[in-house]
PDB file of C-alpha atoms in Angstrom:
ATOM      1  CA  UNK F  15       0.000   0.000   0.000  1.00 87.00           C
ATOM      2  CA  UNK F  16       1.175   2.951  -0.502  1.00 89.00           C
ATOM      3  CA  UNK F  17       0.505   6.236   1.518  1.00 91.00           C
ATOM      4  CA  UNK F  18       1.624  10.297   1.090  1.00 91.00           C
ATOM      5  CA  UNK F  19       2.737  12.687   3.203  1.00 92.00           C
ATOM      6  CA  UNK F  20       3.266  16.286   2.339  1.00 90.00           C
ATOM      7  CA  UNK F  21       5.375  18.612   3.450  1.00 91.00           C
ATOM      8  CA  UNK F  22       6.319  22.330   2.124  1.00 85.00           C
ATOM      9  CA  UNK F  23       9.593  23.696   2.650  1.00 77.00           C
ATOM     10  CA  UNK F  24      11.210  25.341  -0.587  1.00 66.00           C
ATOM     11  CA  UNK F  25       9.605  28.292  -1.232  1.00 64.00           C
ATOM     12  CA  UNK F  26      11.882  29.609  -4.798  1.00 58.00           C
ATOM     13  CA  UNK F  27      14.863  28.289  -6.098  1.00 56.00           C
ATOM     14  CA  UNK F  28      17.121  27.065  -3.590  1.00 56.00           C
ATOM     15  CA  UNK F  29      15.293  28.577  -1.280  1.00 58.00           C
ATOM     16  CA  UNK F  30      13.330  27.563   1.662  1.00 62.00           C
ATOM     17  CA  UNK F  31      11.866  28.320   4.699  1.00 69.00           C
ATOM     18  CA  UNK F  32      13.598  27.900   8.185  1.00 79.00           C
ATOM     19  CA  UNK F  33      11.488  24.604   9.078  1.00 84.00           C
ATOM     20  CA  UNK F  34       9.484  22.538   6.701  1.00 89.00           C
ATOM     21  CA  UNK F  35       6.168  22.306   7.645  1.00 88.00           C
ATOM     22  CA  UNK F  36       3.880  18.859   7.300  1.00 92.00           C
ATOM     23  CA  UNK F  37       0.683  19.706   5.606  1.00 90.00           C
ATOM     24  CA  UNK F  38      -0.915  16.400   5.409  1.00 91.00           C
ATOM     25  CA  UNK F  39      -0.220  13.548   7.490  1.00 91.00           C
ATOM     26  CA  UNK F  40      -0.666   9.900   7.655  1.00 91.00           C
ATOM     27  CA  UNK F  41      -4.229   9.480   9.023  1.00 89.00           C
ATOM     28  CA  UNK F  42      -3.935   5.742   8.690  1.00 91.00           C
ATOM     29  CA  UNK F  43      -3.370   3.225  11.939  1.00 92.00           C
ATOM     30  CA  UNK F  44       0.287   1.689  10.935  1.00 91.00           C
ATOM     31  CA  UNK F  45       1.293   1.295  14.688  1.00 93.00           C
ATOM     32  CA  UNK F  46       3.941  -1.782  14.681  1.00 93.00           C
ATOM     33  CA  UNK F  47       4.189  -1.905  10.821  1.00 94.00           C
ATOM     34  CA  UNK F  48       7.293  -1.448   8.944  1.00 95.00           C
ATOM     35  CA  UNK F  49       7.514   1.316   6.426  1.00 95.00           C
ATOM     36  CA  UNK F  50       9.554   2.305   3.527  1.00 97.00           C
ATOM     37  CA  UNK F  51       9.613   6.051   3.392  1.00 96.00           C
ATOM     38  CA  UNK F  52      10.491   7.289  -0.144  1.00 96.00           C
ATOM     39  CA  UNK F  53      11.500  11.172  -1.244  1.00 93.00           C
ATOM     40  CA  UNK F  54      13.035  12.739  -4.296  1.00 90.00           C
ATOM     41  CA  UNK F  55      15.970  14.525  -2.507  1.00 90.00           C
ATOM     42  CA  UNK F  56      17.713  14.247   0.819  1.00 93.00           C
ATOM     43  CA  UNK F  57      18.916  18.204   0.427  1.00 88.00           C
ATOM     44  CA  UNK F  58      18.897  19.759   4.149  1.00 87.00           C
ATOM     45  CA  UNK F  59      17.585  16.479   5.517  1.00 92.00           C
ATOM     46  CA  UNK F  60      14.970  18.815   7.239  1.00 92.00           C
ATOM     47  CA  UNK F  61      11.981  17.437   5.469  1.00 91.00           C
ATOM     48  CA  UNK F  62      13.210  13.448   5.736  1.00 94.00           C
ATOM     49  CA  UNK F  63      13.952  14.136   9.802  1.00 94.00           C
ATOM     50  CA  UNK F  64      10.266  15.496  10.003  1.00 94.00           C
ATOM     51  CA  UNK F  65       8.615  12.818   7.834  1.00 95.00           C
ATOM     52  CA  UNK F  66      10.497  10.264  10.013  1.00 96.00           C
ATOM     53  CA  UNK F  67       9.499  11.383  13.616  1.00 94.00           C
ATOM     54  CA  UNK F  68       5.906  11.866  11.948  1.00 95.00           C
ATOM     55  CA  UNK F  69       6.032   8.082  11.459  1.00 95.00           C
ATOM     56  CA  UNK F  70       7.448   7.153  14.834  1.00 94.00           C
ATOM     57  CA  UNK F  71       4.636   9.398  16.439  1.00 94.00           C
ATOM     58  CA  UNK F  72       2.219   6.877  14.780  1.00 92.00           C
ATOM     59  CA  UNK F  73       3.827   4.133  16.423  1.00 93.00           C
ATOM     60  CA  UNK F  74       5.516   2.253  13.245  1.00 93.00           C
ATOM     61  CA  UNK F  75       8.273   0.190  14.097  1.00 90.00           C
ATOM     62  CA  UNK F  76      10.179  -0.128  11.387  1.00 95.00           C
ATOM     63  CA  UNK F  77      11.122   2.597   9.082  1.00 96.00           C
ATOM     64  CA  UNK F  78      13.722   2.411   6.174  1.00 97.00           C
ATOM     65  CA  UNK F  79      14.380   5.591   4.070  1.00 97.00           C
ATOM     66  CA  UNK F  80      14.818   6.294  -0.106  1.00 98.00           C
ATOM     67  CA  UNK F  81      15.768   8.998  -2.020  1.00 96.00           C
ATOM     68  CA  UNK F  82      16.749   9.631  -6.213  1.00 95.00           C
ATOM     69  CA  UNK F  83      19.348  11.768  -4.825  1.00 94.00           C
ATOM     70  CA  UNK F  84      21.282  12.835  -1.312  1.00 95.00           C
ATOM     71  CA  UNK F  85      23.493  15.573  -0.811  1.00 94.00           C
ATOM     72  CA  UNK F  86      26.933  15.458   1.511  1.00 95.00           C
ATOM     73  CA  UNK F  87      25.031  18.199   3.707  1.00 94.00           C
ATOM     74  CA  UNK F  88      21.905  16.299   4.237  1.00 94.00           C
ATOM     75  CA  UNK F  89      21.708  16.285   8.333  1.00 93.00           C
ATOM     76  CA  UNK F  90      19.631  12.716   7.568  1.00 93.00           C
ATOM     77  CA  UNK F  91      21.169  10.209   5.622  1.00 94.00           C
ATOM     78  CA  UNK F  92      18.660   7.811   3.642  1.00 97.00           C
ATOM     79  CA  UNK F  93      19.160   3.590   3.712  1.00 98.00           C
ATOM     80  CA  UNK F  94      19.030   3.623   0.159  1.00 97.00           C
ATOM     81  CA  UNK F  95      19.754   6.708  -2.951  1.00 97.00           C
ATOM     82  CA  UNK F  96      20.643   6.623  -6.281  1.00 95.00           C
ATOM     83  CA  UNK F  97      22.651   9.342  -6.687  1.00 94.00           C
ATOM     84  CA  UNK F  98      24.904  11.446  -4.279  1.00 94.00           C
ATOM     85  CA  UNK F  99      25.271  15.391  -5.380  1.00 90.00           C
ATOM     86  CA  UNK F 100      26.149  18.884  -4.566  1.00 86.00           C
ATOM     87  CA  UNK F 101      24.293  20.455  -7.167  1.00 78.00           C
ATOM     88  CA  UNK F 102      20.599  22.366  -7.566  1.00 75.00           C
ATOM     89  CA  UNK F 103      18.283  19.139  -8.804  1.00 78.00           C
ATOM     90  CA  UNK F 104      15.210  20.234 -11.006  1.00 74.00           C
ATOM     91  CA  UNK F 105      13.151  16.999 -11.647  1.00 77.00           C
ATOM     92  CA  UNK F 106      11.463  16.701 -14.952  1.00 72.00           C
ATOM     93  CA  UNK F 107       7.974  17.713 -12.790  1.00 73.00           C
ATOM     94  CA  UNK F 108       9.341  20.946 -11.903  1.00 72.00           C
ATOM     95  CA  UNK F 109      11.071  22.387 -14.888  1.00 70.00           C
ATOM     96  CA  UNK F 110       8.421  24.497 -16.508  1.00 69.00           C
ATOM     97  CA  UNK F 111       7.950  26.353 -12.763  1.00 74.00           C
ATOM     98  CA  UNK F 112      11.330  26.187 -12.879  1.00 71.00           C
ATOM     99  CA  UNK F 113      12.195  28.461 -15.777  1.00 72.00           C
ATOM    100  CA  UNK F 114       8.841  30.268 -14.668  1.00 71.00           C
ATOM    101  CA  UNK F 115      10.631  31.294 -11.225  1.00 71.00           C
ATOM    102  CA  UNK F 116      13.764  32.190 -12.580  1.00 70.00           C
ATOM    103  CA  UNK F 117      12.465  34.869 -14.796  1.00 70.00           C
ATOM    104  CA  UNK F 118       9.560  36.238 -11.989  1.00 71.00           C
ATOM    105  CA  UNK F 119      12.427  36.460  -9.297  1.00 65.00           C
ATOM    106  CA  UNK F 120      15.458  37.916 -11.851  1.00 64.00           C
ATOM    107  CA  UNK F 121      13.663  40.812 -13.629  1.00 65.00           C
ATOM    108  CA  UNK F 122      16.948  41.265 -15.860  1.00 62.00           C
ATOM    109  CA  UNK F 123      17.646  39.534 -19.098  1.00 69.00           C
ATOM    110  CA  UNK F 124      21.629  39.036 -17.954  1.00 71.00           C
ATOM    111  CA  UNK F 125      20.486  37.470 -14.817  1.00 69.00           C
ATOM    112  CA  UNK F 126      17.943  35.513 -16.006  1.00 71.00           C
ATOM    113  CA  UNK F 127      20.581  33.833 -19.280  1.00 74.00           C
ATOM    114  CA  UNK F 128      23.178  33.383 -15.998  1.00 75.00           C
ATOM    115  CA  UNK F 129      20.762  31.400 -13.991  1.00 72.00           C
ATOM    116  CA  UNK F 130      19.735  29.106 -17.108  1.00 73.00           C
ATOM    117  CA  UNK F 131      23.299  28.923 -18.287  1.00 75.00           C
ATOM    118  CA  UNK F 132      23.227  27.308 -14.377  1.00 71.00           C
ATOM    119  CA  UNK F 133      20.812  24.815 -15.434  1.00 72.00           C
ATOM    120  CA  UNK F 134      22.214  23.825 -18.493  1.00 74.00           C
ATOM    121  CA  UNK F 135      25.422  23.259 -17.310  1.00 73.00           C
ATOM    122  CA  UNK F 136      23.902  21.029 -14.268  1.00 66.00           C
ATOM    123  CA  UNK F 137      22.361  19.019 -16.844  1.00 69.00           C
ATOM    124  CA  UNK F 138      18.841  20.696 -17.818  1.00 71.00           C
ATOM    125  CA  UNK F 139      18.670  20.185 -21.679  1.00 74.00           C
ATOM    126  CA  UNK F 140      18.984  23.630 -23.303  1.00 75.00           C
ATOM    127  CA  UNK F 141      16.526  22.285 -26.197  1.00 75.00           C
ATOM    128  CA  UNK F 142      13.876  21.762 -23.365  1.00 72.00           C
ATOM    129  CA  UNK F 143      15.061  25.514 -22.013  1.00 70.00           C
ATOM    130  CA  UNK F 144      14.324  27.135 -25.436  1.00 68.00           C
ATOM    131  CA  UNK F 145      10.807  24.920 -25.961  1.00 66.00           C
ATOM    132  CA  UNK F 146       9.508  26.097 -22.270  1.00 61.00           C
ATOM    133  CA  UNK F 147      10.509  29.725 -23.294  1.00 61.00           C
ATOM    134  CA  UNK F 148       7.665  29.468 -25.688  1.00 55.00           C
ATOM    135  CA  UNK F 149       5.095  28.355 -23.187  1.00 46.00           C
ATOM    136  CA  UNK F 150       5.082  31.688 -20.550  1.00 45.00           C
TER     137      UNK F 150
END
């Protein structure tokens, strides 16, 4: 079975609030189950560490943790990732906001071609960058 939790903590790019905050909890009785708690990104660790002690507080005794990727500063390390990195991660589900933000928040044309030239380079396809620039 699977189950969601969500919890908000960026709030830009790269940017997020102090704390995350859990906006919708597990309202499902898994006292002494075992659980395998899957994210996209083990960044801060912030979000994982509050998912976690979310579970606990509903009495499951067994919880494992997954991510796509970890970074070296995440304060909670997951059982199992796929990839370890340093860099900004936009998933495929978040480029089009993506772009979207970087233009709302940079105002100036030089700004905005620096912060894409940022994507790019960390792997965003530049073919995708010019076919979203269409879509605004």
């Amino acid at each position: 079975q699977v189950y969601l939790i969500q919890i908000e903590f960026y709030i830009g790019i790269a940017q997020s609030m102090q704390d995350p905050v859990l906006t919708q909890g597990i309202s499902v009785d898994l006292a002494g189950k075992r659980v395998l708690l899957v994210d996209d990104i083990a960044d801060s660790g912030k979000s994982l560490n509050l998912a976690i002690r979310h579970l606990e507080a509903k009495g499951i005794t067994q919880i494992r943790t997954a991510t796509i990727y970890t970074k070296p500063q995440s304060q909670t390390k997951p059982d199992f990732y796929e990839k370890l990195t340093d860099c900004w991660v936009v998933f495929p589900w978040d480029r089009k906001e993506t772009l979207h933000k970087i233009r709302k928040e940079t105002g100036n044309t030089a700004r905005v071609e620096s912060e894409i030239n940022k994507l790019v380079k960390a792997g965003f396809p530049k073919r995708l960058v010019k076919q979203l620039e269409g879509l605004q």
